[in-house]
Amino acid sequence: MTQWQNVEPIEGAAVTANDINEEVFSLLRYIYVVKEDGFVLKKNHTQHFKPKQFDISNAEKGKKLPTRTTRGRNGQQQTRRITPSEYVRDHCSHVVDRLESDPRQPALYEDDNELKVLNIFPNNIPIPDVELPDPQPFLDHVKWLLNGNQEYADHVLKWMTNVLYRPAKRMDHGLVISGAHGSGKGTITKLLTKLMVPNATDKIRAETFTSRFQDHLVGKRLIDIDEAELFGTEKEFNKVKVFFTEDRMRVDFKNKTSGTINNFCNFFFISNYADPLPLPKGDRRIFYVHSRYSETDPHIQDEEYWDWFTDDFLDLDGNMLGAFAVAKYLRDVVLPTLPETFNTKRPPMTDDKERMISSAKTTLQDYVEEGIQNGNGIFDPRQIYEWKLIKQTLLHDIQLKAKQTDSSEMITLGMRKKPTTIDGKRYTICWWNTDAEFDDEISKLFRNTTNEGRAKLKSYWKSRELQHLAVVNPYV
């Protein structure tokens, strides 16, 4: 890919600053995006106008634009004033094929197909060359927030460093911090937000994070998810797994066609409640700590300290000298020690995360895990079963409602499930993957679609499953 710049306007376009006043020339703050058939501000892609909207919004400036002579259908010449949308599109340098967000590319570039692209990736705010305070108050705050655990504090600081200074290497796991209201959980995301240009981050509710439409991800580097306890089930949380795993993903937009975007976004979850997310065993997507201080803790109640820390030290709404001191510390001290593969490494397992995983288990999960461990009944590791049998056993043993015996959850717990036809009758055959040799044997039978293979599967089913039914299925 190559950068494109200094492109001259097309021939005959009335487009120079010398010809018109500065007010009209300000229209060139906008870029026309072909794929969206709309105009966006070069420095703020969130402001979007369709051509008619653009002309109406800039009607006063349009009155000062030059005229253009064209030939009508009847062959006669007609003179009319060009519209604001035409004025912008007359500039080749202000027309692009699409928007992309990519920290590896310049602001304007050509892709491999020589199509022009506007890069909307938001950069960091430069650290000013002035004397900065000691960043230690913020480092102390992070350690205090994480219950005095230096290992966890170091991990969070490294995570912040990766977000700020290695934006092309998106973190494969998000941070979750829960704790009492007023403990300063949100200070980390507020700091990161201020250290990036506007529109680099967004703060959303949990239901928005798991909703169908994901407009808020476009061009973002950090998403702050508030009140994460609203996620509900593991199945709901699994809908957004791609946000952590995929470098490029398809998303749905409100009132627009779905599209594919680069994913350089990182996720930070905050909750006032312990164990807010329903995580499965073996999860790699989340680092979680519950801050154990109550709202009556003397430190949380120290209003004078918090006023100093937020208003005087960090000063996020002022000159931000404390915030820049933290940014400089992360860049000069933490970054040189950050492993190149830090973004893909499994996050440390915490006691809080282990508890959250355990608390997220359903009755079905507990029942299946115990059954697999014992290997009795429908959990014999070297037997095959019909799905109907397994479902009826679940309904009887743990009184699940029919809708709660969804096989998708069983499959995540280690059940194999394959449909087949034997003697003209449809069956759904199931077995457990706990015995690798047996699992491979049965899987090969299903892959063998020859007559010989079908005969072997039929023989296996007749000799093992039908005999086993009388033993383990007293409910039918």
Coordinates of C-alpha atoms in Angstrom, one line a residue:
M1 CA 0.0 0.0 0.0
T2 CA 1.2 3.5 -0.7
Q3 CA 0.4 6.9 0.6
W4 CA -1.3 9.4 -1.8
Q5 CA -1.1 13.1 -1.3
N6 CA -0.9 16.4 -3.2
V7 CA -3.5 15.2 -5.7
E8 CA -4.5 18.1 -8.0
P9 CA -8.2 18.9 -8.6
I10 CA -9.8 17.6 -11.9
E11 CA -9.6 19.8 -14.9
G12 CA -12.2 22.5 -15.1
A13 CA -13.2 22.4 -11.5
A14 CA -13.7 25.8 -9.7
V15 CA -11.8 24.7 -6.6
T16 CA -9.0 27.1 -5.6
A17 CA -8.9 29.3 -2.5
N18 CA -8.0 32.2 -4.7
D19 CA -11.3 32.0 -6.6
I20 CA -13.6 31.9 -3.6
N21 CA -13.6 33.1 0.0
E22 CA -12.2 31.2 3.0
E23 CA -15.7 30.4 4.3
V24 CA -16.5 28.4 1.2
F25 CA -13.1 26.8 1.1
S26 CA -13.8 25.4 4.5
L27 CA -16.1 22.9 2.8
L28 CA -12.9 21.0 2.0
R29 CA -12.7 20.0 5.6
Y30 CA -15.0 17.2 4.4
I31 CA -14.3 14.0 2.5
Y32 CA -16.7 12.2 0.1
V33 CA -16.8 8.5 0.8
V34 CA -17.9 6.5 -2.3
K35 CA -18.9 3.3 -0.5
E36 CA -21.1 5.2 1.9
D37 CA -22.3 7.8 -0.7
G38 CA -21.8 10.4 2.0
F39 CA -19.5 13.2 3.4
V40 CA -17.6 13.0 6.6
L41 CA -15.3 15.5 8.4
K42 CA -11.7 14.5 7.8
K43 CA -11.0 14.8 11.5
N44 CA -14.3 13.5 12.9
H45 CA -15.8 10.6 10.8
T46 CA -18.8 10.4 13.2
Q47 CA -20.4 13.4 11.5
H48 CA -21.9 11.9 8.4
F49 CA -24.0 13.6 5.7
K50 CA -25.8 12.3 2.6
P51 CA -25.3 14.5 -0.5
K52 CA -28.7 16.2 -0.1
Q53 CA -28.2 16.7 3.6
F54 CA -24.7 18.2 2.9
D55 CA -26.2 20.6 0.3
I56 CA -28.9 21.7 2.7
S57 CA -26.6 22.1 5.7
N58 CA -24.2 24.3 3.6
A59 CA -26.8 26.2 1.6
E60 CA -25.5 29.6 2.6
K61 CA -21.9 28.7 1.5
G62 CA -23.4 27.2 -1.7
K63 CA -24.7 30.7 -2.7
K64 CA -21.0 31.8 -2.9
L65 CA -19.8 29.0 -5.1
P66 CA -18.9 29.5 -8.8
T67 CA -21.3 28.7 -11.6
R68 CA -20.9 26.0 -14.2
T69 CA -22.1 25.8 -17.8
T70 CA -23.4 22.5 -19.0
R71 CA -25.3 21.3 -22.1
G72 CA -28.9 20.1 -21.5
R73 CA -30.9 17.4 -23.2
N74 CA -32.1 19.7 -25.8
G75 CA -28.5 20.7 -26.7
Q76 CA -28.8 24.1 -25.3
Q77 CA -26.2 25.5 -22.8
Q78 CA -27.4 26.0 -19.2
T79 CA -25.6 27.9 -16.5
R80 CA -26.2 27.0 -12.8
R81 CA -24.3 27.3 -9.5
I82 CA -22.4 24.2 -8.4
T83 CA -23.6 22.6 -5.2
P84 CA -21.5 22.1 -2.1
S85 CA -21.5 18.3 -2.7
E86 CA -20.2 18.9 -6.3
Y87 CA -17.6 21.3 -5.0
V88 CA -16.1 18.7 -2.7
R89 CA -16.3 15.9 -5.2
D90 CA -14.6 18.0 -7.8
H91 CA -11.4 17.7 -5.7
C92 CA -9.9 14.3 -6.4
S93 CA -7.9 14.6 -3.1
H94 CA -11.2 14.8 -1.2
V95 CA -12.8 11.6 -2.6
V96 CA -12.0 8.2 -1.1
D97 CA -13.4 4.7 -1.7
R98 CA -14.0 4.0 1.9
L99 CA -13.0 4.5 5.6
E100 CA -10.7 2.2 7.4
S101 CA -9.1 2.2 10.8
D102 CA -5.5 1.0 10.8
P103 CA -2.6 2.2 13.0
R104 CA -0.1 0.8 10.5
Q105 CA -1.1 3.2 7.7
P106 CA -0.9 7.0 7.2
A107 CA -3.9 9.3 7.3
L108 CA -4.5 8.9 3.5
Y109 CA -3.3 5.9 1.5
E110 CA -4.0 3.6 -1.5
D111 CA -4.9 0.0 -0.9
D112 CA -3.6 -2.9 -3.0
N113 CA -6.2 -2.2 -5.6
E114 CA -5.1 1.4 -5.9
L115 CA -8.3 2.7 -4.3
K116 CA -8.1 5.7 -2.0
V117 CA -8.7 5.1 1.7
L118 CA -9.2 7.6 4.6
N119 CA -7.6 6.2 7.7
I120 CA -9.8 7.1 10.7
F121 CA -7.5 5.5 13.3
P122 CA -7.3 7.8 16.4
N123 CA -3.8 8.5 17.7
N124 CA -2.5 9.4 21.1
I125 CA -2.3 13.0 22.4
P126 CA 1.4 14.0 22.3
I127 CA 3.1 14.2 25.7
P128 CA 4.1 17.9 26.2
D129 CA 7.8 18.7 26.6
V130 CA 7.3 20.2 30.1
E131 CA 8.2 19.2 33.6
L132 CA 5.8 16.5 34.8
P133 CA 5.0 15.3 38.3
D134 CA 5.9 11.9 39.8
P135 CA 3.4 9.3 38.5
Q136 CA 3.6 7.3 41.7
P137 CA 0.1 8.4 43.0
F138 CA -1.5 6.7 40.1
L139 CA 0.7 3.6 40.5
D140 CA -0.3 3.4 44.1
H141 CA -4.0 3.8 43.2
V142 CA -3.9 0.9 40.8
K143 CA -2.2 -1.4 43.4
W144 CA -4.6 -0.3 46.1
L145 CA -7.6 -0.9 43.8
L146 CA -6.3 -4.4 43.1
N147 CA -6.2 -5.3 46.8
G148 CA -2.4 -4.5 47.1
N149 CA -1.4 -7.3 44.7
Q150 CA 1.7 -6.0 42.8
E151 CA 1.5 -8.8 40.2
Y152 CA -2.0 -7.8 39.2
A153 CA -1.1 -4.1 39.2
D154 CA 1.8 -4.8 36.9
H155 CA -0.5 -6.7 34.5
V156 CA -2.9 -3.8 34.4
L157 CA -0.1 -1.3 33.7
K158 CA 1.2 -3.5 30.9
W159 CA -2.3 -3.8 29.5
M160 CA -2.6 0.0 29.5
T161 CA 0.9 0.3 27.8
N162 CA 0.0 -2.1 25.1
V163 CA -3.3 -0.2 24.4
L164 CA -1.4 3.1 24.1
Y165 CA 1.9 2.2 22.5
R166 CA 1.2 -1.0 20.5
P167 CA -2.2 -0.2 19.0
A168 CA -1.6 -2.6 16.1
K169 CA -1.4 -5.5 18.5
R170 CA -4.9 -5.5 19.9
M171 CA -5.2 -7.2 23.4
D172 CA -6.8 -10.6 23.1
H173 CA -8.3 -10.3 26.6
G174 CA -10.2 -7.6 28.3
L175 CA -10.0 -6.3 31.9
V176 CA -12.8 -6.6 34.4
I177 CA -12.7 -4.7 37.7
S178 CA -15.6 -4.8 40.1
G179 CA -16.0 -3.2 43.5
A180 CA -17.7 -0.6 45.6
H181 CA -19.0 2.6 44.2
G182 CA -16.5 5.4 44.6
S183 CA -13.4 3.2 44.6
G184 CA -12.0 4.8 41.5
K185 CA -12.5 1.8 39.2
G186 CA -13.2 4.1 36.2
T187 CA -10.1 6.2 36.7
I188 CA -8.1 3.9 34.4
T189 CA -10.5 4.2 31.4
K190 CA -10.9 8.0 32.0
L191 CA -7.1 8.4 31.9
L192 CA -6.7 6.3 28.7
T193 CA -9.6 8.2 27.1
K194 CA -7.9 11.6 27.8
L195 CA -4.6 10.3 26.4
M196 CA -6.1 9.7 23.0
V197 CA -7.7 12.0 20.5
P198 CA -11.5 12.6 20.7
N199 CA -13.7 9.7 19.5
A200 CA -11.0 7.1 20.2
T201 CA -13.0 5.5 23.0
D202 CA -16.7 5.0 23.9
K203 CA -18.5 4.2 27.1
I204 CA -21.5 1.9 26.6
R205 CA -23.9 -0.2 28.7
A206 CA -23.6 -4.0 28.7
E207 CA -26.8 -4.5 26.7
T208 CA -25.3 -2.4 23.9
F209 CA -22.1 -4.5 23.9
T210 CA -24.1 -7.7 23.2
S211 CA -26.7 -6.1 20.9
R212 CA -27.1 -6.7 17.2
F213 CA -25.8 -3.3 16.1
Q214 CA -22.1 -2.5 16.7
D215 CA -21.7 1.0 15.2
H216 CA -19.8 2.1 18.3
L217 CA -16.8 -0.2 17.4
V218 CA -15.9 1.7 14.2
G219 CA -12.6 3.5 14.5
K220 CA -12.4 2.9 18.3
R221 CA -9.4 1.8 20.3
L222 CA -11.1 1.3 23.7
I223 CA -14.6 0.4 24.8
D224 CA -15.6 1.0 28.4
I225 CA -18.5 -1.3 29.3
D226 CA -20.4 -0.1 32.4
E227 CA -22.5 -2.2 34.7
A228 CA -21.3 -5.5 33.3
E229 CA -23.5 -7.6 35.5
L230 CA -26.3 -7.2 33.0
F231 CA -24.7 -9.8 30.6
G232 CA -26.7 -12.7 31.9
T233 CA -25.9 -16.1 30.4
E234 CA -22.7 -17.5 29.0
K235 CA -24.4 -17.9 25.7
E236 CA -25.1 -14.2 25.6
F237 CA -21.5 -13.3 26.3
N238 CA -20.2 -15.8 23.7
K239 CA -22.0 -13.8 21.0
V240 CA -19.2 -11.2 21.3
K241 CA -16.2 -13.7 21.3
V242 CA -15.1 -12.4 17.9
F243 CA -14.4 -9.0 19.4
F244 CA -11.5 -10.5 21.3
T245 CA -10.3 -13.0 18.7
E246 CA -10.7 -11.6 15.2
D247 CA -8.5 -9.0 13.5
R248 CA -11.2 -8.2 11.0
M249 CA -14.9 -8.8 11.5
R250 CA -18.3 -8.3 10.0
V251 CA -20.7 -6.0 12.0
D252 CA -24.2 -4.7 11.6
F253 CA -24.9 -1.0 11.5
K254 CA -28.1 0.9 12.2
N255 CA -29.8 2.1 9.0
K256 CA -26.8 0.9 6.9
T257 CA -25.7 -2.3 5.2
S258 CA -23.5 -4.5 7.3
G259 CA -19.8 -4.3 6.6
T260 CA -16.3 -5.6 7.5
I261 CA -14.0 -3.5 9.7
N262 CA -10.5 -3.8 11.1
N263 CA -10.6 -4.7 14.8
F264 CA -8.0 -2.7 16.9
C265 CA -10.4 -2.3 19.8
N266 CA -9.7 -3.2 23.5
F267 CA -12.3 -3.8 26.2
F268 CA -12.5 -2.7 29.8
F269 CA -15.5 -3.8 32.0
I270 CA -16.6 -2.1 35.2
S271 CA -19.2 -3.4 37.7
N272 CA -20.3 -2.6 41.2
Y273 CA -21.1 -6.2 41.7
A274 CA -18.8 -9.2 42.2
D275 CA -18.6 -12.0 39.6
P276 CA -20.4 -10.0 36.9
L277 CA -19.6 -12.2 33.8
P278 CA -20.7 -15.8 33.0
L279 CA -17.3 -17.2 32.0
P280 CA -16.7 -20.8 30.9
K281 CA -13.9 -23.0 32.3
G282 CA -10.6 -22.4 30.4
D283 CA -11.6 -18.8 29.5
R284 CA -8.7 -16.7 27.9
R285 CA -10.7 -13.5 27.2
I286 CA -10.8 -11.9 30.6
F287 CA -8.6 -10.8 33.5
Y288 CA -10.7 -10.2 36.5
V289 CA -10.2 -8.7 40.0
H290 CA -12.8 -7.8 42.6
S291 CA -11.7 -4.8 44.7
R292 CA -12.6 -5.8 48.2
Y293 CA -13.2 -2.4 49.8
S294 CA -16.6 -1.4 51.0
E295 CA -18.2 2.0 50.5
T296 CA -17.5 2.7 54.2
D297 CA -13.7 2.1 53.8
P298 CA -11.8 5.2 55.2
H299 CA -9.9 5.6 52.0
I300 CA -13.0 5.7 49.9
Q301 CA -14.6 8.1 52.3
D302 CA -11.6 10.5 52.1
E303 CA -13.1 13.2 49.9
E304 CA -10.1 15.5 50.3
Y305 CA -7.8 12.8 48.9
W306 CA -10.1 12.1 45.9
D307 CA -10.5 15.8 45.1
W308 CA -6.7 16.1 45.1
F309 CA -6.1 12.9 43.1
T310 CA -8.6 13.6 40.4
D311 CA -8.6 17.4 40.2
D312 CA -5.1 18.4 41.2
F313 CA -2.9 15.5 40.3
L314 CA -4.5 13.9 37.2
D315 CA -6.4 17.1 36.2
L316 CA -8.1 15.3 33.3
D317 CA -10.2 18.4 32.5
G318 CA -7.2 20.8 32.8
N319 CA -3.6 20.7 31.8
M320 CA -3.4 16.9 32.5
L321 CA 0.2 17.0 33.8
G322 CA -0.4 14.0 36.1
A323 CA -2.1 12.1 33.3
F324 CA 0.9 12.8 31.0
A325 CA 3.3 11.7 33.7
V326 CA 1.6 8.3 33.8
A327 CA 1.7 8.2 30.0
K328 CA 5.4 9.0 30.0
Y329 CA 6.0 6.3 32.7
L330 CA 4.2 3.7 30.6
R331 CA 6.2 4.7 27.5
D332 CA 9.7 5.0 29.1
V333 CA 9.6 2.4 31.9
V334 CA 6.9 -0.3 31.1
L335 CA 7.1 -0.4 27.3
P336 CA 10.8 -1.4 27.1
T337 CA 10.0 -4.4 29.3
L338 CA 6.8 -5.5 27.6
P339 CA 7.1 -8.9 25.8
E340 CA 6.4 -8.7 22.1
T341 CA 3.6 -11.3 22.5
F342 CA 2.1 -9.8 25.6
N343 CA -1.2 -9.1 23.7
T344 CA -1.8 -12.8 22.9
K345 CA -0.7 -14.3 26.2
R346 CA -3.2 -15.9 28.5
P347 CA -4.0 -13.5 31.3
P348 CA -3.1 -14.5 34.9
M349 CA -5.7 -16.6 36.6
T350 CA -6.9 -14.9 39.7
D351 CA -8.9 -16.3 42.7
D352 CA -11.7 -13.9 41.7
K353 CA -11.8 -15.3 38.2
E354 CA -11.9 -18.9 39.4
R355 CA -14.8 -18.0 41.7
M356 CA -16.6 -16.2 38.9
I357 CA -16.2 -19.2 36.6
S358 CA -17.5 -21.5 39.3
S359 CA -20.5 -19.2 40.1
A360 CA -21.4 -19.1 36.4
K361 CA -21.9 -22.9 36.2
T362 CA -25.5 -24.0 35.5
T363 CA -27.2 -27.0 37.1
L364 CA -26.7 -28.7 33.8
Q365 CA -22.9 -28.0 33.9
D366 CA -22.5 -29.4 37.4
Y367 CA -24.6 -32.5 36.5
V368 CA -22.6 -33.2 33.3
E369 CA -19.2 -32.6 34.9
E370 CA -20.0 -35.0 37.8
G371 CA -21.4 -37.6 35.4
I372 CA -18.3 -37.5 33.2
Q373 CA -16.1 -37.9 36.3
N374 CA -18.0 -40.9 37.5
G375 CA -18.5 -42.4 34.0
N376 CA -21.8 -44.1 34.8
G377 CA -25.2 -44.3 33.0
I378 CA -25.3 -42.0 30.0
F379 CA -21.8 -40.8 30.7
D380 CA -20.0 -44.1 29.9
P381 CA -17.0 -42.9 27.9
R382 CA -17.1 -45.9 25.6
Q383 CA -20.8 -46.0 24.7
I384 CA -23.0 -44.3 22.1
Y385 CA -26.5 -43.1 22.8
E386 CA -29.5 -41.6 21.1
W387 CA -30.1 -37.9 21.8
K388 CA -33.7 -38.6 22.8
L389 CA -32.3 -40.9 25.6
I390 CA -29.9 -38.3 27.0
K391 CA -32.6 -35.6 26.9
Q392 CA -35.1 -37.8 28.8
T393 CA -32.5 -38.6 31.4
L394 CA -31.8 -34.9 31.9
L395 CA -35.5 -34.1 32.3
H396 CA -35.8 -36.8 34.9
D397 CA -32.6 -36.5 36.9
I398 CA -32.3 -32.7 37.3
Q399 CA -35.9 -31.6 36.4
L400 CA -34.8 -29.4 33.6
K401 CA -37.5 -27.9 31.4
A402 CA -37.5 -29.1 27.8
K403 CA -36.1 -25.8 26.5
Q404 CA -33.2 -26.1 29.0
T405 CA -31.9 -29.3 27.4
D406 CA -30.6 -27.5 24.3
S407 CA -27.9 -29.7 22.8
S408 CA -25.6 -26.7 22.1
E409 CA -24.7 -26.4 25.7
M410 CA -24.1 -30.1 26.0
I411 CA -21.8 -30.0 23.0
T412 CA -19.7 -27.3 24.7
L413 CA -19.4 -29.7 27.7
G414 CA -17.9 -32.4 25.5
M415 CA -20.8 -34.3 23.9
R416 CA -20.5 -35.3 20.2
K417 CA -23.7 -35.4 18.2
K418 CA -24.2 -36.8 14.7
P419 CA -27.5 -37.5 12.7
T420 CA -27.8 -40.7 10.7
T421 CA -30.3 -43.0 9.1
I422 CA -30.4 -46.7 10.1
D423 CA -32.9 -49.1 8.4
G424 CA -34.8 -46.1 7.1
K425 CA -35.2 -44.5 10.6
R426 CA -33.6 -41.2 11.6
Y427 CA -31.4 -41.2 14.7
T428 CA -29.3 -38.6 16.4
I429 CA -26.3 -40.5 17.9
C430 CA -24.3 -39.0 20.7
W431 CA -21.2 -39.9 22.7
W432 CA -18.6 -38.2 24.9
N433 CA -15.2 -37.1 23.8
T434 CA -13.5 -38.1 27.1
D435 CA -11.9 -41.2 25.6
A436 CA -9.7 -40.2 22.7
E437 CA -9.4 -43.6 21.2
F438 CA -13.2 -44.3 21.3
D439 CA -13.9 -40.8 20.1
D440 CA -11.6 -41.3 17.1
E441 CA -13.2 -44.7 16.3
I442 CA -16.8 -43.4 16.2
S443 CA -15.8 -40.3 14.3
K444 CA -14.2 -42.4 11.6
L445 CA -17.4 -44.5 11.3
F446 CA -19.4 -41.3 10.5
R447 CA -16.8 -40.1 8.0
N448 CA -16.9 -43.4 6.2
T449 CA -19.9 -43.0 3.8
T450 CA -19.3 -46.1 1.8
N451 CA -21.8 -49.0 2.1
E452 CA -19.2 -50.9 4.1
G453 CA -19.0 -47.9 6.5
R454 CA -22.7 -47.6 6.8
A455 CA -23.0 -51.3 7.6
K456 CA -20.4 -51.0 10.3
L457 CA -22.2 -48.1 11.9
K458 CA -25.5 -50.0 11.8
S459 CA -23.9 -53.1 13.4
Y460 CA -22.3 -50.9 16.1
W461 CA -25.6 -49.2 16.8
K462 CA -27.6 -52.5 17.0
S463 CA -25.1 -54.4 19.1
R464 CA -24.3 -51.7 21.7
E465 CA -26.9 -49.0 21.9
L466 CA -30.0 -51.1 21.8
Q467 CA -28.6 -53.4 24.5
H468 CA -27.6 -50.4 26.6
L469 CA -31.0 -48.8 26.4
A470 CA -32.6 -51.4 28.7
V471 CA -30.0 -50.7 31.4
V472 CA -29.7 -47.0 31.5
N473 CA -33.1 -45.8 30.4
P474 CA -35.8 -46.8 33.0
Y475 CA -37.8 -43.6 32.2
V476 CA -39.2 -44.7 28.8

